[in-house]
Amino acid sequence: MNIMTPQPVYRMMTSLILRARTVAVAVTMATALAAGSTLAHAQLETVEPVGEVSLVLGNAYIEHTDGRRSVAVPGSIIVASDRIHTAANGHVHIRFVDQALVSVRPDSRLEIVRYDYNPDQPASSSIKLNLEEGVTRSISGHGATAARERFRLNTPIAAIGVRGTDFVVNASSGAVRAQVNEGTIVMAPFSADCTADAFGPCLANAVELTGTSMQMLELDGSTTAPQIMPATVEREPGMMREEVNQAIAASEARADDKTAGTEEYLENVTAQRVKQEAANVARPTTPPTTPPVVPPTVAETNFTPELAIATEQLQQNNLIWGRFGSAKGDLERITAPFEIAQEGRDWMVGLGDYRLFRDSNGRDRVDAGLGPVSFELSSAQAFYDSGTGIVAMAVTGGKFDINFNTRQFSTELNMKHNLTGNVDFITSGLISETGIFHNRTGPEPATMAGAVSLDGKEASYFFEQQLQTGGIHGLTLWNKR
């Protein structure tokens, strides 16, 4: 992957500075006329910007160092010491001057503590973010890539350093979890040897996690060091990944003109997304009504059992889905109570009310020499959630192929319901040596993750996908052909 040259970044930063200073002058003049603003306040407004909001969904605002709050909108300038707050329906993307991308998800607070970046000397960068609460995703830019020992993401109880990374962090006052999509992170709890005011990764009680492990780090008050846990999926619309890929494609396509076009391309990508979301928000809506209970569409083939599979029969499989509580109640077909499913098995992946367990028999690596393997669908359960009600869908077919030599997989699942028509879930991704897999491509937004038995004879995954109205989700069980 070719990294864009810093010229477009510098050009963007210069543009942002001019805009910020223009705004600063206007704000200072208006404030002075209305209330006699002080010179100190005017100087505060001319702090150089470090980034710009590229996308806003729902409600969010920016809290400035002087206590002022402004509504976050596309184009809002971000400076060091700003805090981004998102409401329950809020989602904000920020593109920094070094081309780093940060996503602030609903019900979150992120502080930009420091962002010193010089395109002429990127190795001297100093970057520190502070996730006070909620979920954020960070894709490293030129600054963190060139100055890895000077990047830090703080949480209430732990520090995170990077090794050129794309990662997601979920933090609260007493716990923090992190997953890595690409690269490596280092997490360590705060201590006398790891203080919040320092930069870079800590060494004391630190644990490293790579994207290829397909696991997560978790730290809470019950442990002295982060623990490696099975992965859970963090929902993400995938817009940030698209911005990065589009920007790289633009820079490669226009290699003879590095100083122009890349920034405009990024703006166009973001603008199109914002226009689409605005159109959806602006579209008149009618009060929600509870959809009628409609039975699944009758199909020639339906891999959803008419009745729930007996727990005793599910226990004979190497892979078994456990559910918390009643989950979907009478609609459950291929799950067992959590307490039964976990007996003598290892937790592999999970989402919401469900956890997938495997009988690994003390091992943690798939058998060698499996090569390409095709699976046939054994059974599945799928649901359509309209936002006002949940109905079962008919699962009419599917295919699943894994190449253990290249550690890649692809799958397709075909579903149908009167309320949705035909729906195809199609995606592909990578599988680890532990047999855990998740998708990296597919319709946006769509997520899936699962595991195979260590002998390669069974496979299972959960999936979810947003539709134009509502969304679908479900579980699958597969056997080797």
Coordinates of C-alpha atoms in Angstrom, one line a residue, residues 64-444:
H64 CA -13.9 24.1 23.6
T65 CA -11.3 24.8 26.3
D66 CA -13.1 28.0 27.4
G67 CA -16.3 26.1 28.1
R68 CA -18.1 27.1 24.9
R69 CA -20.1 24.4 23.0
S70 CA -20.7 24.3 19.3
V71 CA -22.8 21.9 17.3
A72 CA -20.6 19.5 15.3
V73 CA -21.2 19.7 11.6
P74 CA -19.2 18.6 8.6
G75 CA -16.4 21.2 8.2
S76 CA -16.2 22.0 12.0
I77 CA -12.6 22.9 12.9
I78 CA -10.9 20.7 15.6
V79 CA -8.1 22.1 17.8
A80 CA -6.1 20.6 20.6
S81 CA -8.0 20.5 23.9
D82 CA -11.4 20.2 22.1
R83 CA -13.8 17.5 23.4
I84 CA -16.2 15.7 21.1
H85 CA -19.5 14.6 22.7
T86 CA -21.9 12.4 20.9
A87 CA -25.5 11.7 21.9
A88 CA -27.2 8.3 21.8
N89 CA -27.8 8.8 18.1
G90 CA -24.6 10.6 17.4
H91 CA -21.6 9.5 15.3
V92 CA -18.7 11.8 14.3
H93 CA -15.7 11.2 11.9
I94 CA -12.7 13.5 12.2
R95 CA -9.9 13.7 9.6
F96 CA -6.7 15.1 11.1
V97 CA -3.9 17.1 9.4
D98 CA -1.7 14.0 9.1
Q99 CA -4.6 12.0 7.4
A100 CA -5.4 10.1 10.6
L101 CA -9.1 9.2 10.8
V102 CA -11.0 8.9 14.1
S103 CA -14.6 7.8 14.6
V104 CA -16.5 8.8 17.7
R105 CA -19.4 6.6 18.2
P106 CA -22.7 7.1 20.1
D107 CA -22.7 8.1 23.8
S108 CA -19.0 8.9 23.8
R109 CA -16.6 11.6 24.9
L110 CA -13.2 12.0 23.3
E111 CA -10.7 14.7 24.2
I112 CA -8.0 15.8 21.7
V113 CA -5.3 16.4 24.4
R114 CA -2.4 17.2 22.0
Y115 CA -1.8 16.9 18.3
D116 CA 1.6 18.3 17.2
Y117 CA 2.3 17.3 13.6
N118 CA 4.9 18.8 11.2
P119 CA 4.7 17.4 7.7
D120 CA 8.4 18.3 7.2
Q121 CA 9.4 16.3 10.4
P122 CA 6.7 13.7 11.1
A123 CA 9.0 11.7 13.3
S124 CA 8.9 14.6 15.9
S125 CA 5.1 14.4 16.2
S126 CA 3.4 14.2 19.6
I127 CA -0.2 12.9 19.7
K128 CA -2.4 12.2 22.6
L129 CA -6.1 11.4 22.7
N130 CA -8.3 10.7 25.8
L131 CA -11.4 8.5 25.5
E132 CA -13.3 9.5 28.6
E133 CA -16.2 7.3 27.9
G134 CA -17.7 5.3 25.0
V135 CA -16.3 3.9 21.8
T136 CA -13.8 5.2 19.3
R137 CA -12.0 3.8 16.3
S138 CA -8.7 5.2 15.2
I139 CA -6.8 4.7 11.9
S140 CA -3.2 6.0 12.3
G141 CA -2.0 8.8 10.1
H142 CA 1.5 9.9 9.2
G143 CA 2.2 11.3 12.7
A144 CA 1.5 8.1 14.6
T145 CA 3.2 6.0 11.9
A146 CA 6.4 8.0 12.0
A147 CA 6.4 8.7 15.8
R148 CA 5.0 5.5 17.4
E149 CA 6.8 6.2 20.7
R150 CA 4.9 9.6 20.8
F151 CA 1.4 8.4 20.3
R152 CA -1.0 7.6 23.2
L153 CA -4.7 6.9 23.6
N154 CA -5.7 7.2 27.3
T155 CA -8.8 5.7 28.9
P156 CA -10.0 6.1 32.5
I157 CA -7.9 3.1 33.6
A158 CA -5.4 2.2 30.9
A159 CA -3.0 3.6 28.3
I160 CA -2.8 2.3 24.7
G161 CA 0.2 2.7 22.3
V162 CA 0.3 1.7 18.7
R163 CA 2.5 0.2 16.0
G164 CA 0.9 1.7 13.0
T165 CA -2.7 0.6 13.6
D166 CA -6.4 0.5 13.0
F167 CA -8.1 -0.3 16.3
V168 CA -11.4 0.1 18.3
V169 CA -11.6 0.9 22.0
N170 CA -14.6 0.7 24.3
A171 CA -14.0 2.4 27.7
S172 CA -15.9 3.1 30.9
S173 CA -14.9 4.3 34.3
G174 CA -14.0 0.8 35.4
A175 CA -13.2 -1.2 32.3
V176 CA -11.7 -1.0 28.8
R177 CA -11.8 -3.3 25.8
A178 CA -9.8 -3.0 22.6
Q179 CA -9.8 -4.9 19.3
V180 CA -7.3 -4.5 16.4
N181 CA -8.3 -4.6 12.7
E182 CA -4.7 -4.0 11.4
G183 CA -1.4 -3.5 13.1
T184 CA -0.6 -3.8 16.8
I185 CA -1.5 -2.1 20.0
V186 CA 0.0 -2.2 23.5
M187 CA -2.3 -1.8 26.5
A188 CA -1.2 -1.3 30.1
P189 CA -3.0 -0.2 33.3
F190 CA -2.1 3.1 34.8
S191 CA 0.5 2.9 37.6
A192 CA 3.5 4.6 39.0
D193 CA 5.4 3.3 36.0
C194 CA 2.6 4.2 33.5
T195 CA 1.2 7.7 34.0
A196 CA -1.5 9.5 32.1
D197 CA 0.7 12.4 31.3
A198 CA 3.3 10.3 29.4
F199 CA 3.5 9.5 25.7
G200 CA 3.8 6.3 23.9
P201 CA 3.2 2.7 25.0
C202 CA 3.9 1.7 28.6
L203 CA 6.0 -1.4 29.5
A204 CA 4.8 -2.3 33.1
N205 CA 2.1 -5.0 33.0
A206 CA 1.6 -4.4 29.3
V207 CA 0.1 -6.8 26.8
E208 CA 0.4 -6.6 23.1
L209 CA -2.3 -7.5 20.6
T210 CA -2.1 -7.9 16.8
G211 CA -4.8 -7.7 14.2
T212 CA -4.1 -11.3 13.0
S213 CA -5.0 -12.7 16.4
M214 CA -8.7 -11.9 16.0
Q215 CA -9.0 -11.5 19.7
M216 CA -9.5 -8.6 22.1
L217 CA -7.8 -7.1 25.2
E218 CA -9.9 -6.5 28.3
L219 CA -9.0 -4.8 31.5
D220 CA -11.1 -4.2 34.6
G221 CA -10.6 -3.7 38.3
S222 CA -10.3 -7.5 39.0
T223 CA -7.0 -7.9 37.1
T224 CA -3.6 -6.3 37.3
A225 CA -2.9 -6.7 33.6
P226 CA -5.0 -6.8 30.4
Q227 CA -6.4 -10.2 29.5
I228 CA -6.7 -11.6 26.0
M229 CA -10.3 -12.6 25.4
P230 CA -12.3 -14.0 22.5
A231 CA -13.4 -11.3 20.1
T232 CA -16.8 -9.6 20.1
V233 CA -17.8 -7.6 17.1
E234 CA -17.9 -3.8 17.3
R235 CA -20.5 -2.4 14.9
E236 CA -19.0 0.1 12.4
P237 CA -20.6 1.4 9.2
G238 CA -17.3 1.2 7.4
M239 CA -17.2 4.7 6.0
M240 CA -13.7 5.4 7.4
R241 CA -12.3 2.4 5.5
E242 CA -13.9 3.7 2.3
E243 CA -12.4 7.2 2.8
V244 CA -8.9 5.7 3.2
N245 CA -9.2 3.4 0.2
Q246 CA -10.6 6.2 -2.0
A247 CA -7.9 8.6 -0.9
I248 CA -5.1 6.1 -1.7
A249 CA -6.7 5.3 -5.0
A250 CA -6.9 9.0 -5.9
S251 CA -3.2 9.6 -4.9
E252 CA -2.0 6.6 -7.0
A253 CA -4.1 7.6 -10.0
R254 CA -2.8 11.1 -10.0
A255 CA 0.9 10.5 -9.1
D256 CA 2.0 13.3 -11.4
D257 CA 0.0 15.9 -9.4
K258 CA 0.5 15.0 -5.8
T259 CA -0.3 18.5 -4.6
A260 CA -3.9 18.6 -6.0
G261 CA -6.9 16.4 -6.2
T262 CA -6.5 14.2 -3.1
E263 CA -8.1 16.6 -0.7
E264 CA -10.9 17.3 -3.1
Y265 CA -11.5 13.6 -3.6
L266 CA -11.8 13.1 0.1
E267 CA -14.2 16.0 0.4
N268 CA -16.4 14.6 -2.4
V269 CA -16.5 11.1 -0.8
T270 CA -17.5 12.6 2.6
A271 CA -20.0 15.1 1.0
Q272 CA -21.7 12.3 -0.9
R273 CA -22.1 10.3 2.3
V274 CA -23.4 13.4 4.2
K275 CA -25.9 14.1 1.4
Q276 CA -27.2 10.5 1.5
E277 CA -27.7 10.6 5.2
A278 CA -29.3 14.1 5.1
A279 CA -31.7 12.9 2.5
N280 CA -32.7 9.9 4.7
V281 CA -33.1 12.2 7.7
A282 CA -35.1 14.8 5.7
R283 CA -37.5 12.2 4.2
P284 CA -40.9 12.6 5.8
T285 CA -41.8 9.8 8.1
T286 CA -45.0 8.4 9.5
P287 CA -45.5 7.3 13.1
P288 CA -44.1 3.8 13.6
T289 CA -46.6 1.0 13.6
T290 CA -46.1 -2.5 14.8
P291 CA -45.9 -4.8 11.8
P292 CA -48.4 -7.7 11.6
V293 CA -47.1 -11.1 12.6
V294 CA -46.4 -12.6 9.3
P295 CA -45.2 -16.2 9.0
P296 CA -42.0 -16.9 7.0
T297 CA -42.4 -17.0 3.3
V298 CA -43.0 -20.6 2.2
A299 CA -40.0 -21.8 0.2
E300 CA -39.0 -25.0 -1.4
T301 CA -36.0 -25.2 1.0
N302 CA -35.8 -23.7 4.4
F303 CA -32.8 -24.4 6.6
T304 CA -34.5 -23.1 9.7
P305 CA -36.0 -26.0 11.6
E306 CA -39.7 -25.9 12.2
L307 CA -39.1 -26.7 15.9
A308 CA -36.2 -25.9 18.1
I309 CA -33.4 -28.6 17.9
A310 CA -33.2 -30.4 21.2
T311 CA -30.3 -29.3 23.5
E312 CA -29.1 -32.9 23.7
Q313 CA -28.7 -33.0 19.9
L314 CA -26.9 -29.7 19.8
Q315 CA -24.5 -30.9 22.4
Q316 CA -23.3 -33.7 20.1
N317 CA -21.8 -31.0 17.8
N318 CA -18.3 -29.7 18.3
L319 CA -19.6 -26.1 17.9
I320 CA -22.7 -24.9 19.8
W321 CA -24.4 -21.6 20.3
G322 CA -25.3 -20.5 23.8
R323 CA -27.9 -17.8 24.5
F324 CA -28.4 -15.6 27.5
G325 CA -31.9 -15.8 28.9
S326 CA -34.7 -16.5 26.4
A327 CA -33.1 -14.4 23.6
K328 CA -35.7 -14.5 20.8
G329 CA -38.0 -16.8 22.8
D330 CA -40.2 -19.1 20.8
L331 CA -38.2 -18.1 17.6
E332 CA -35.1 -19.8 18.8
R333 CA -34.2 -22.9 16.8
I334 CA -30.4 -23.7 17.0
T335 CA -29.3 -22.4 20.4
A336 CA -28.9 -23.9 23.9
P337 CA -29.0 -22.2 27.3
F338 CA -25.7 -20.4 28.0
E339 CA -24.9 -22.5 31.1
I340 CA -25.2 -25.8 29.1
A341 CA -23.4 -24.6 26.0
Q342 CA -20.3 -23.5 27.9
E343 CA -19.8 -26.8 29.8
G344 CA -16.4 -28.2 28.8
R345 CA -16.0 -25.8 25.9
D346 CA -14.1 -22.6 25.0
W347 CA -15.8 -19.4 24.2
M348 CA -14.8 -18.4 20.6
V349 CA -16.9 -15.3 19.4
G350 CA -20.1 -13.6 20.5
L351 CA -22.6 -10.9 19.7
G352 CA -25.5 -9.6 21.8
D353 CA -27.4 -12.5 23.4
Y354 CA -25.2 -15.2 21.8
R355 CA -21.9 -16.9 22.3
L356 CA -20.3 -19.6 20.2
F357 CA -18.5 -22.3 22.1
R358 CA -16.1 -25.0 20.8
D359 CA -14.8 -28.3 22.2
S360 CA -11.1 -27.7 21.6
N361 CA -9.9 -30.6 23.8
G362 CA -7.1 -28.5 25.2
R363 CA -5.8 -27.4 21.8
D364 CA -5.9 -24.0 20.1
R365 CA -4.7 -24.5 16.5
V366 CA -6.5 -26.0 13.5
D367 CA -5.1 -29.3 12.1
A368 CA -2.4 -28.9 9.6
G369 CA -2.9 -29.8 5.9
L370 CA -6.6 -29.1 5.7
G371 CA -6.3 -27.1 2.4
P372 CA -9.4 -25.9 0.6
V373 CA -12.7 -27.0 2.3
S374 CA -16.3 -26.5 1.2
F375 CA -19.2 -26.6 3.6
E376 CA -22.9 -27.2 3.2
L377 CA -25.5 -25.5 5.3
S378 CA -26.9 -27.7 8.1
S379 CA -29.3 -25.3 9.8
A380 CA -29.7 -21.6 10.6
Q381 CA -32.0 -19.0 12.2
A382 CA -32.4 -15.5 10.8
F383 CA -34.5 -12.5 11.9
Y384 CA -35.7 -9.3 10.4
D385 CA -35.9 -6.4 12.9
S386 CA -37.9 -3.5 11.6
G387 CA -37.3 -1.4 14.7
T388 CA -40.8 -2.0 15.9
G389 CA -40.9 -5.8 15.8
I390 CA -38.9 -9.0 15.0
V391 CA -40.0 -11.8 12.7
A392 CA -38.3 -15.0 11.6
M393 CA -37.0 -15.3 8.0
A394 CA -36.7 -18.3 5.8
V395 CA -33.1 -19.3 5.0
T396 CA -33.3 -20.8 1.5
G397 CA -29.7 -21.6 0.8
G398 CA -26.0 -20.7 1.2
K399 CA -22.4 -21.6 0.5
F400 CA -19.3 -21.4 2.6
D401 CA -15.7 -22.0 1.4
I402 CA -12.4 -21.9 3.4
N403 CA -8.9 -22.1 2.0
F404 CA -6.8 -23.0 5.1
N405 CA -3.6 -22.6 3.0
T406 CA -4.2 -19.0 2.2
R407 CA -6.3 -18.4 5.4
Q408 CA -9.2 -16.9 3.4
F409 CA -12.9 -17.6 3.2
S410 CA -16.0 -16.5 1.4
T411 CA -19.7 -17.1 2.1
E412 CA -23.2 -16.4 0.9
L413 CA -26.5 -16.8 2.7
N414 CA -29.9 -16.5 1.0
M415 CA -32.9 -15.4 3.0
K416 CA -36.5 -14.4 2.3
H417 CA -39.5 -12.9 4.0
N418 CA -42.7 -11.1 2.8
L419 CA -41.6 -7.9 4.5
T420 CA -38.1 -7.9 2.9
G421 CA -38.2 -9.9 -0.3
N422 CA -35.1 -11.8 -1.2
V423 CA -32.0 -10.8 0.9
D424 CA -28.5 -12.2 0.1
F425 CA -25.7 -11.8 2.7
I426 CA -22.4 -12.1 0.9
T427 CA -19.0 -11.4 2.4
S428 CA -15.4 -12.7 2.7
G429 CA -12.4 -12.3 5.0
L430 CA -9.6 -14.0 6.9
I431 CA -9.3 -17.0 9.2
S432 CA -6.7 -17.3 11.9
E433 CA -4.6 -20.3 12.8
T434 CA -6.9 -20.7 15.9
G435 CA -9.9 -21.2 13.6
I436 CA -11.6 -17.8 14.3
F437 CA -12.7 -15.8 11.3
H438 CA -14.4 -12.5 10.5
N439 CA -15.2 -10.5 7.4
R440 CA -13.3 -7.5 6.0
T441 CA -15.4 -6.9 2.9
G442 CA -19.1 -7.0 2.1
P443 CA -22.2 -4.8 1.9
E444 CA -22.1 -1.8 4.2

